[in-house]
Short mmCIF file of C-alpha atoms and ligand atoms in Angstrom, two decimals:
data_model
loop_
_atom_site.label_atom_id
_atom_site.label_comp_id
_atom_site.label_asym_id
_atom_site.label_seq_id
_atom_site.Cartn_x
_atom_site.Cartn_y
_atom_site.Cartn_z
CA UNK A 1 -13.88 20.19 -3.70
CA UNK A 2 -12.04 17.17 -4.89
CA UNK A 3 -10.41 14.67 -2.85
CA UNK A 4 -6.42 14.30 -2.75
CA UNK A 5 -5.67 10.67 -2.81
CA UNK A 6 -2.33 8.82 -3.06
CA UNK A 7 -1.14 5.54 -3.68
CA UNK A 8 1.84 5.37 -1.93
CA UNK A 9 4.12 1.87 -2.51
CA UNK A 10 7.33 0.18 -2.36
CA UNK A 11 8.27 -3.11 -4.39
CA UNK A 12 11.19 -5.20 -5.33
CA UNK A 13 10.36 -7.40 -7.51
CA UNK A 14 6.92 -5.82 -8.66
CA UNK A 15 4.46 -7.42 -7.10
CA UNK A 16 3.09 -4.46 -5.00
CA UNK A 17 3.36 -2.31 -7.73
CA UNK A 18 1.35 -4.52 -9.90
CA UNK A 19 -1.03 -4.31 -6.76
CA UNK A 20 -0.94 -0.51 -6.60
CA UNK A 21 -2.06 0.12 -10.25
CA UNK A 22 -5.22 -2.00 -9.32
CA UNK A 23 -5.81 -0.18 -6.06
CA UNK A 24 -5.45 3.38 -8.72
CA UNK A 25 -8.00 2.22 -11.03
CA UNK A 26 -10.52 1.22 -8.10
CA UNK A 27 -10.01 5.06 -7.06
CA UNK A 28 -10.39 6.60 -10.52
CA UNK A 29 -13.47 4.51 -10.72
CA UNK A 30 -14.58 7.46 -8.52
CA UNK A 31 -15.88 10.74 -9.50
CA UNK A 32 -14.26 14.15 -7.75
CA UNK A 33 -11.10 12.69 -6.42
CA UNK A 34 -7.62 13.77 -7.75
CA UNK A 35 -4.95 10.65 -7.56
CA UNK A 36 -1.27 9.95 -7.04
CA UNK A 37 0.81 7.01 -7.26
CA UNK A 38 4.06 7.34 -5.66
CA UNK A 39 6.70 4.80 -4.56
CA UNK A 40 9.39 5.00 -1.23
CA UNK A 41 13.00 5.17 -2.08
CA UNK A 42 15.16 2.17 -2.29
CA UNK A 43 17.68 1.10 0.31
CA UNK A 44 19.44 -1.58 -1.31
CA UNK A 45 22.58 -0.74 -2.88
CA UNK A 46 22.12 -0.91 -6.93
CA UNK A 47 24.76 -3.29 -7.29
CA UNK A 48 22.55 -5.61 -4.76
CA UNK A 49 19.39 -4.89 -5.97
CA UNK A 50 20.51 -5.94 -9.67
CA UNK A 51 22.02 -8.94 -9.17
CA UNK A 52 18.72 -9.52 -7.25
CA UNK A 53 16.60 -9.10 -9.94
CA UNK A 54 14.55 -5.85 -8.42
CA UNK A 55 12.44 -4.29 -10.94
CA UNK A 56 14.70 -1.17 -11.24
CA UNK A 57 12.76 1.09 -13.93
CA UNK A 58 9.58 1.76 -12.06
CA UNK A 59 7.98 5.18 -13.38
CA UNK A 60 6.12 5.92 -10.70
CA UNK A 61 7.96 9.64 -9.24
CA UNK A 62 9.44 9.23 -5.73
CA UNK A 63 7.55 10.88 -2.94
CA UNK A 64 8.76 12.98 -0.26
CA UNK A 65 7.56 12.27 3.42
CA UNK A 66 6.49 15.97 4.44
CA UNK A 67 3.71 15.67 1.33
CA UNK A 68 1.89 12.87 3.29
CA UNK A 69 0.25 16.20 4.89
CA UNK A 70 -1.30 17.13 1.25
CA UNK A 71 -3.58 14.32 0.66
CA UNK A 72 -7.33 13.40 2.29
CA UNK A 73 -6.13 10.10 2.05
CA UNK A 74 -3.06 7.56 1.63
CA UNK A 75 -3.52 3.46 0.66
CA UNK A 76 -0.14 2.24 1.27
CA UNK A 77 1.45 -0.82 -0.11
CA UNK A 78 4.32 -2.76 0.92
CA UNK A 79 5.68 -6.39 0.64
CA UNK A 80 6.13 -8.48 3.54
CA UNK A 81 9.81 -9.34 5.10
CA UNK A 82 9.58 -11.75 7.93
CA UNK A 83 5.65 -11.11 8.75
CA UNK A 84 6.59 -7.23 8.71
CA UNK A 85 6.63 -4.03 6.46
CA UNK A 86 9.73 -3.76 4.00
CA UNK A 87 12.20 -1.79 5.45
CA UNK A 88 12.25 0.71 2.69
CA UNK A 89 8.62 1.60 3.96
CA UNK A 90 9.57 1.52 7.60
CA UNK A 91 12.53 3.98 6.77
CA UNK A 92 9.83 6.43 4.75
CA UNK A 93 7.81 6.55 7.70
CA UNK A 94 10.10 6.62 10.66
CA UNK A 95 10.78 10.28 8.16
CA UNK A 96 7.35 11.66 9.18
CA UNK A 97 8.17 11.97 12.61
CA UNK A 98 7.85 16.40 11.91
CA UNK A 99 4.25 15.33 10.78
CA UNK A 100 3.52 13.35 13.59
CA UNK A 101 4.55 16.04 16.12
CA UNK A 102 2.27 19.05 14.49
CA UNK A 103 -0.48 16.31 14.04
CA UNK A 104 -0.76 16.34 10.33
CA UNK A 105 -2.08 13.21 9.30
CA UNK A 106 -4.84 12.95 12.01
CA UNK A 107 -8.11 12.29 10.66
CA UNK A 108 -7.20 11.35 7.25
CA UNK A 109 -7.79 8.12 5.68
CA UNK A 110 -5.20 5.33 6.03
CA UNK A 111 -5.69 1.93 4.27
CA UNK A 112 -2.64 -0.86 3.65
CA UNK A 113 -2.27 -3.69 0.90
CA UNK A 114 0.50 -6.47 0.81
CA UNK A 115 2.31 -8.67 -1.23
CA UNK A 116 4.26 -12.15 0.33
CA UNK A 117 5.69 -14.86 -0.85
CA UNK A 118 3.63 -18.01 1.01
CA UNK A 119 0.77 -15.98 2.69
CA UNK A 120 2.88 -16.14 6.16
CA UNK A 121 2.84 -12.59 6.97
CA UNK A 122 0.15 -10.95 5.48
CA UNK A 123 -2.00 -10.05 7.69
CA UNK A 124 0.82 -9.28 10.54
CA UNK A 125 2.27 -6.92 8.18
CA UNK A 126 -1.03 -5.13 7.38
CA UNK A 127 -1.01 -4.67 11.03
CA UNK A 128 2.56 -3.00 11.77
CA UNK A 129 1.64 -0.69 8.99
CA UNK A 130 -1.45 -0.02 10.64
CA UNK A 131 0.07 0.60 14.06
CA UNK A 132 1.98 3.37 12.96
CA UNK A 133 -0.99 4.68 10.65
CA UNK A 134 -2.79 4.58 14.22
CA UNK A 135 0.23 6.36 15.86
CA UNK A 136 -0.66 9.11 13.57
CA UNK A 137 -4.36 9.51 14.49
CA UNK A 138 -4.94 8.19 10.62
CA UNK A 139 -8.94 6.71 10.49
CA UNK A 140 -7.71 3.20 9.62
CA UNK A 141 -9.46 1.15 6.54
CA UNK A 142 -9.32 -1.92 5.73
CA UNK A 143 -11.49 -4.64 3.05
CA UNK A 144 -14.72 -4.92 4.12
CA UNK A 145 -16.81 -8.53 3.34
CA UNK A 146 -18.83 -6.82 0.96
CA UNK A 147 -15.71 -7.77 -1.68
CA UNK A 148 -17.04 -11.01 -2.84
CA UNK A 149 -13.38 -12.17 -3.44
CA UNK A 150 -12.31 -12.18 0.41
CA UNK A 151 -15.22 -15.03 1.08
CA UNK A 152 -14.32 -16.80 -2.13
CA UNK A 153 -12.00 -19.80 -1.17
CA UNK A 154 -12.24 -21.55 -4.58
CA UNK A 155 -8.42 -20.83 -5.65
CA UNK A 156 -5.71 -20.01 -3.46
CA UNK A 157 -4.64 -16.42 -3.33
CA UNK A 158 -4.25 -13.31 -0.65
CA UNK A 159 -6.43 -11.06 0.87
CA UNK A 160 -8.22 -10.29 3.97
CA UNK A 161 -10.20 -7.97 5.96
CA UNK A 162 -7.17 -5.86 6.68
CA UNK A 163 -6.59 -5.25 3.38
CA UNK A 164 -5.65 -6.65 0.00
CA UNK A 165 -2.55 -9.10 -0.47
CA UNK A 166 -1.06 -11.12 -3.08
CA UNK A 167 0.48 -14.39 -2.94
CA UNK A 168 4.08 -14.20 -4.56
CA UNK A 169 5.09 -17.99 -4.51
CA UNK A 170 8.14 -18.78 -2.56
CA UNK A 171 10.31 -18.48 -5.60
CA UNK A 172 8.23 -15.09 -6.87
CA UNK A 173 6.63 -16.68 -10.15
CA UNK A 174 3.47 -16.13 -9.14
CA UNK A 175 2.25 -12.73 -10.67
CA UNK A 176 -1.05 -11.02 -8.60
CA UNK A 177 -3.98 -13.34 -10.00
CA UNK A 178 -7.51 -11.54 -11.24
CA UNK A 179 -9.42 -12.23 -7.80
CA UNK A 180 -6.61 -10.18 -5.87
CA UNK A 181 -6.32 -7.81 -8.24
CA UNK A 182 -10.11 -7.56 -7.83
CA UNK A 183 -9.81 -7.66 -4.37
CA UNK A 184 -6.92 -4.66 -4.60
CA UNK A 185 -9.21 -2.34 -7.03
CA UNK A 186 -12.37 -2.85 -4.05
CA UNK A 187 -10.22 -1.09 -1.77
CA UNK A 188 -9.06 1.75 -3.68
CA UNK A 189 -12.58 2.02 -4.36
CA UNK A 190 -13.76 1.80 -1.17
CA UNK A 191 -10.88 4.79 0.39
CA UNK A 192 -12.44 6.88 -2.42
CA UNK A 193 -15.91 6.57 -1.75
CA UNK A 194 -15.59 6.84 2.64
CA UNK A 195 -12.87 9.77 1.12
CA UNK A 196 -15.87 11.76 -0.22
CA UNK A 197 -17.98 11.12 1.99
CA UNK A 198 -16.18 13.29 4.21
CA UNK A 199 -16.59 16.72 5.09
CA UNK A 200 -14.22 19.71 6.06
C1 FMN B 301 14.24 -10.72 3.24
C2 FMN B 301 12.90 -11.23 2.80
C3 FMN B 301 11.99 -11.69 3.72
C4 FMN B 301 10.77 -12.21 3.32
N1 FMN B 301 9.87 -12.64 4.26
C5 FMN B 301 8.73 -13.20 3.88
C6 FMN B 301 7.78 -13.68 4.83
O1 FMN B 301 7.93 -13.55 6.04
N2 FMN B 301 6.67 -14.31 4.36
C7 FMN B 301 6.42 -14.45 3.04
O2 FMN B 301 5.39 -15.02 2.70
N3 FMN B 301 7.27 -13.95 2.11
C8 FMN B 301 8.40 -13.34 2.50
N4 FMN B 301 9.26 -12.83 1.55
C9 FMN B 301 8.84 -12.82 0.14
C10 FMN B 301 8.33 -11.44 -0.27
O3 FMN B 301 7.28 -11.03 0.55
C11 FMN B 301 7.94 -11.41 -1.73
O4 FMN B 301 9.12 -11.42 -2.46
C12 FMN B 301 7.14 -10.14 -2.02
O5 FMN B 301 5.85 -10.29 -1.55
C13 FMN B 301 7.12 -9.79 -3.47
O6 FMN B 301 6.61 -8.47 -3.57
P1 FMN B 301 7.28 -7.45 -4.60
O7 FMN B 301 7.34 -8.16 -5.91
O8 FMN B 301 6.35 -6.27 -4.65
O9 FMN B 301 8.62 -7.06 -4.09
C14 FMN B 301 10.46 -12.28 1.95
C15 FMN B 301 11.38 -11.79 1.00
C16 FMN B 301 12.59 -11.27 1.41
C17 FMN B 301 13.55 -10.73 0.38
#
Protein backbone atom coordinates (compact mmCIF):
# COMPACT_ATOMS: atom_id res chain seq x y z
CA UNK A 1 0.00 0.00 0.00
CA UNK A 2 1.51 3.36 -0.57
CA UNK A 3 2.72 5.65 1.95
CA UNK A 4 0.86 9.11 2.75
CA UNK A 5 3.48 11.69 3.17
CA UNK A 6 3.19 15.47 3.66
CA UNK A 7 5.28 18.34 3.57
CA UNK A 8 3.81 20.53 5.80
CA UNK A 9 5.48 24.41 5.95
CA UNK A 10 5.14 27.92 6.79
CA UNK A 11 7.36 30.85 5.28
CA UNK A 12 7.50 34.55 5.04
CA UNK A 13 9.77 35.48 2.98
CA UNK A 14 10.32 32.03 1.13
CA UNK A 15 13.02 30.57 2.41
CA UNK A 16 11.32 27.45 3.94
CA UNK A 17 9.34 27.03 1.10
CA UNK A 18 12.27 27.00 -1.15
CA UNK A 19 13.43 24.33 1.52
CA UNK A 20 10.21 22.33 1.33
CA UNK A 21 10.25 21.77 -2.50
CA UNK A 22 13.77 20.14 -1.91
CA UNK A 23 12.60 18.05 1.01
CA UNK A 24 9.39 16.94 -1.88
CA UNK A 25 11.74 15.92 -4.47
CA UNK A 26 13.98 13.82 -1.91
CA UNK A 27 10.51 11.97 -1.18
CA UNK A 28 9.39 11.49 -4.79
CA UNK A 29 12.83 10.14 -5.30
CA UNK A 30 10.99 7.21 -3.61
CA UNK A 31 8.95 4.57 -5.11
CA UNK A 32 5.22 3.72 -3.45
CA UNK A 33 4.72 6.84 -1.47
CA UNK A 34 1.90 9.37 -2.31
CA UNK A 35 3.05 13.21 -1.38
CA UNK A 36 1.63 16.49 -0.19
CA UNK A 37 2.95 19.84 0.24
CA UNK A 38 0.91 22.01 2.31
CA UNK A 39 1.59 25.33 4.08
CA UNK A 40 -0.02 26.79 7.77
CA UNK A 41 -2.14 29.82 7.53
CA UNK A 42 -0.82 33.25 7.97
CA UNK A 43 -1.27 35.39 11.05
CA UNK A 44 -0.01 38.59 10.01
CA UNK A 45 -2.45 41.01 8.91
CA UNK A 46 -2.10 41.51 4.88
CA UNK A 47 -1.55 45.02 5.19
CA UNK A 48 1.62 43.98 7.53
CA UNK A 49 2.74 41.23 5.75
CA UNK A 50 2.97 43.43 2.41
CA UNK A 51 4.66 46.18 3.44
CA UNK A 52 6.97 43.42 4.83
CA UNK A 53 7.75 41.98 1.80
CA UNK A 54 6.17 38.25 2.63
CA UNK A 55 6.00 36.17 -0.34
CA UNK A 56 2.14 36.40 -0.56
CA UNK A 57 1.29 34.11 -3.75
CA UNK A 58 2.49 30.78 -2.50
CA UNK A 59 0.49 27.87 -4.40
CA UNK A 60 0.92 25.44 -2.15
CA UNK A 61 -3.19 24.66 -0.78
CA UNK A 62 -3.62 25.42 2.96
CA UNK A 63 -3.94 22.44 5.21
CA UNK A 64 -6.33 21.78 7.85
CA UNK A 65 -5.05 20.48 11.33
CA UNK A 66 -7.54 17.41 11.79
CA UNK A 67 -5.80 15.88 8.31
CA UNK A 68 -2.44 15.53 10.20
CA UNK A 69 -4.31 12.07 11.17
CA UNK A 70 -4.28 11.01 7.25
CA UNK A 71 -0.68 10.77 6.57
CA UNK A 72 2.15 7.87 7.63
CA UNK A 73 4.26 10.68 7.92
CA UNK A 74 4.69 14.65 8.27
CA UNK A 75 8.36 16.67 7.63
CA UNK A 76 7.55 19.98 8.91
CA UNK A 77 9.21 23.20 8.12
CA UNK A 78 9.28 26.40 9.79
CA UNK A 79 11.57 29.52 10.10
CA UNK A 80 13.10 30.47 13.22
CA UNK A 81 11.82 33.65 15.45
CA UNK A 82 13.99 34.21 18.43
CA UNK A 83 15.61 30.48 18.51
CA UNK A 84 11.86 29.17 18.26
CA UNK A 85 9.13 27.91 15.74
CA UNK A 86 7.19 30.79 13.82
CA UNK A 87 4.20 31.47 15.46
CA UNK A 88 2.05 30.69 12.51
CA UNK A 89 3.31 26.99 13.07
CA UNK A 90 2.90 27.11 16.81
CA UNK A 91 -0.80 28.37 16.25
CA UNK A 92 -1.39 25.23 13.58
CA UNK A 93 -0.35 22.94 16.13
CA UNK A 94 -1.64 24.21 19.40
CA UNK A 95 -5.10 23.27 16.71
CA UNK A 96 -4.36 19.52 17.00
CA UNK A 97 -5.04 19.37 20.47
CA UNK A 98 -8.58 16.85 19.30
CA UNK A 99 -5.72 14.69 17.70
CA UNK A 100 -3.63 14.62 20.52
CA UNK A 101 -6.42 13.53 22.92
CA UNK A 102 -7.70 10.35 20.65
CA UNK A 103 -3.91 9.66 20.02
CA UNK A 104 -3.83 10.13 16.32
CA UNK A 105 -0.49 10.93 15.41
CA UNK A 106 1.26 8.29 17.62
CA UNK A 107 3.60 6.22 15.82
CA UNK A 108 3.85 8.13 12.71
CA UNK A 109 6.86 9.69 11.40
CA UNK A 110 7.78 13.25 12.43
CA UNK A 111 10.87 15.02 10.96
CA UNK A 112 11.53 19.14 11.13
CA UNK A 113 13.67 21.50 8.77
CA UNK A 114 14.47 25.29 9.42
CA UNK A 115 15.31 28.35 7.93
CA UNK A 116 17.16 31.53 10.12
CA UNK A 117 18.63 34.39 9.46
CA UNK A 118 22.42 34.04 11.25
CA UNK A 119 22.30 30.27 12.23
CA UNK A 120 21.31 31.43 16.00
CA UNK A 121 18.38 29.32 16.44
CA UNK A 122 18.47 26.52 14.37
CA UNK A 123 18.91 23.84 16.09
CA UNK A 124 16.75 25.19 19.29
CA UNK A 125 13.96 25.57 16.98
CA UNK A 126 14.26 22.05 15.47
CA UNK A 127 13.89 21.11 19.02
CA UNK A 128 10.55 23.00 20.17
CA UNK A 129 9.10 21.54 17.07
CA UNK A 130 10.24 18.32 18.11
CA UNK A 131 8.93 18.58 21.66
CA UNK A 132 5.56 18.86 20.63
CA UNK A 133 6.06 16.16 17.74
CA UNK A 134 7.16 14.06 20.95
CA UNK A 135 4.04 15.25 22.89
CA UNK A 136 2.21 13.48 20.22
CA UNK A 137 3.91 10.05 20.48
CA UNK A 138 5.29 11.04 16.71
CA UNK A 139 8.71 8.58 16.06
CA UNK A 140 10.97 11.65 15.75
CA UNK A 141 13.61 11.92 12.63
CA UNK A 142 16.09 13.83 12.17
CA UNK A 143 19.53 14.04 9.43
CA UNK A 144 21.55 11.34 9.98
CA UNK A 145 25.70 11.72 9.22
CA UNK A 146 25.36 9.60 6.38
CA UNK A 147 24.42 13.18 4.40
CA UNK A 148 27.84 14.06 3.35
CA UNK A 149 26.80 17.80 3.49
CA UNK A 150 26.26 17.94 7.44
CA UNK A 151 30.25 16.96 7.89
CA UNK A 152 31.20 19.27 5.07
CA UNK A 153 32.45 22.61 6.68
CA UNK A 154 34.02 24.01 3.47
CA UNK A 155 31.31 26.96 2.99
CA UNK A 156 29.16 28.32 5.51
CA UNK A 157 25.57 27.24 5.47
CA UNK A 158 22.78 25.36 7.86
CA UNK A 159 22.11 22.07 8.77
CA UNK A 160 22.48 19.59 11.43
CA UNK A 161 21.64 16.34 12.84
CA UNK A 162 18.23 17.54 13.83
CA UNK A 163 17.36 18.32 10.64
CA UNK A 164 17.98 20.50 7.61
CA UNK A 165 18.33 24.45 7.91
CA UNK A 166 19.18 27.26 5.79
CA UNK A 167 21.07 30.26 6.50
CA UNK A 168 18.92 33.43 5.50
CA UNK A 169 21.55 36.29 6.08
CA UNK A 170 20.56 38.84 8.57
CA UNK A 171 19.09 41.04 5.92
CA UNK A 172 17.38 37.75 4.00
CA UNK A 173 19.55 37.93 0.67
CA UNK A 174 20.83 34.85 1.09
CA UNK A 175 18.64 32.31 -0.95
CA UNK A 176 19.04 28.28 0.37
CA UNK A 177 22.57 27.40 -1.27
CA UNK A 178 22.98 23.77 -3.25
CA UNK A 179 24.64 21.92 -0.12
CA UNK A 180 21.40 22.75 2.04
CA UNK A 181 19.24 22.16 -0.47
CA UNK A 182 21.12 18.84 -0.73
CA UNK A 183 21.07 18.47 2.73
CA UNK A 184 16.97 19.27 2.69
CA UNK A 185 16.26 16.61 -0.30
CA UNK A 186 18.45 13.72 2.15
CA UNK A 187 15.82 14.10 4.57
CA UNK A 188 12.79 13.89 2.62
CA UNK A 189 14.48 10.98 1.34
CA UNK A 190 15.35 9.52 4.29
CA UNK A 191 11.28 9.97 6.01
CA UNK A 192 10.36 8.10 2.79
CA UNK A 193 12.53 5.30 2.90
CA UNK A 194 12.17 4.57 7.24
CA UNK A 195 8.22 5.51 5.91
CA UNK A 196 8.17 2.24 3.90
CA UNK A 197 9.89 0.43 5.78
CA UNK A 198 7.11 0.30 8.05
CA UNK A 199 4.47 -2.05 8.51
CA UNK A 200 0.68 -1.90 9.57
C1 LIG B 1 10.53 38.37 14.50
C2 LIG B 1 11.68 37.64 13.90
C3 LIG B 1 12.58 36.97 14.69
C4 LIG B 1 13.68 36.32 14.14
N1 LIG B 1 14.54 35.63 14.96
C5 LIG B 1 15.63 35.07 14.45
C6 LIG B 1 16.56 34.37 15.27
O1 LIG B 1 16.38 34.19 16.47
N2 LIG B 1 17.69 33.89 14.69
C7 LIG B 1 17.93 34.02 13.36
O2 LIG B 1 18.97 33.55 12.91
N3 LIG B 1 17.04 34.62 12.54
C8 LIG B 1 15.91 35.15 13.05
N4 LIG B 1 15.01 35.75 12.22
C9 LIG B 1 15.21 35.68 10.76
C10 LIG B 1 14.33 34.60 10.14
O3 LIG B 1 14.58 33.36 10.73
C11 LIG B 1 14.51 34.54 8.64
O4 LIG B 1 13.87 35.66 8.12
C12 LIG B 1 13.88 33.26 8.10
O5 LIG B 1 14.72 32.20 8.36
C13 LIG B 1 13.58 33.34 6.63
O6 LIG B 1 12.76 32.22 6.33
P1 LIG B 1 11.53 32.42 5.33
O7 LIG B 1 12.08 33.10 4.12
O8 LIG B 1 11.05 31.03 5.01
O9 LIG B 1 10.47 33.21 6.01
C14 LIG B 1 13.89 36.37 12.75
C15 LIG B 1 12.97 37.04 11.93
C16 LIG B 1 11.87 37.67 12.48
C17 LIG B 1 10.89 38.36 11.58
Amino acid sequence: MMKKILVLYYSSYGHVETMAKAVCEGVTSVAGVELSLKRVPELVPQELAEKSGFVLNQSAELARPAELADYDAILFGVPTRFGNMASQMRNFLDQTGGLWAQGKLIGKIGSAFTSTGTGGGNETTLQSLHTTLFHHGMLVVGLPYSCPELADISEVKGGSPLGAACIAGADGSRAPSAKELAMAKFQGKHVAELCLRMQG
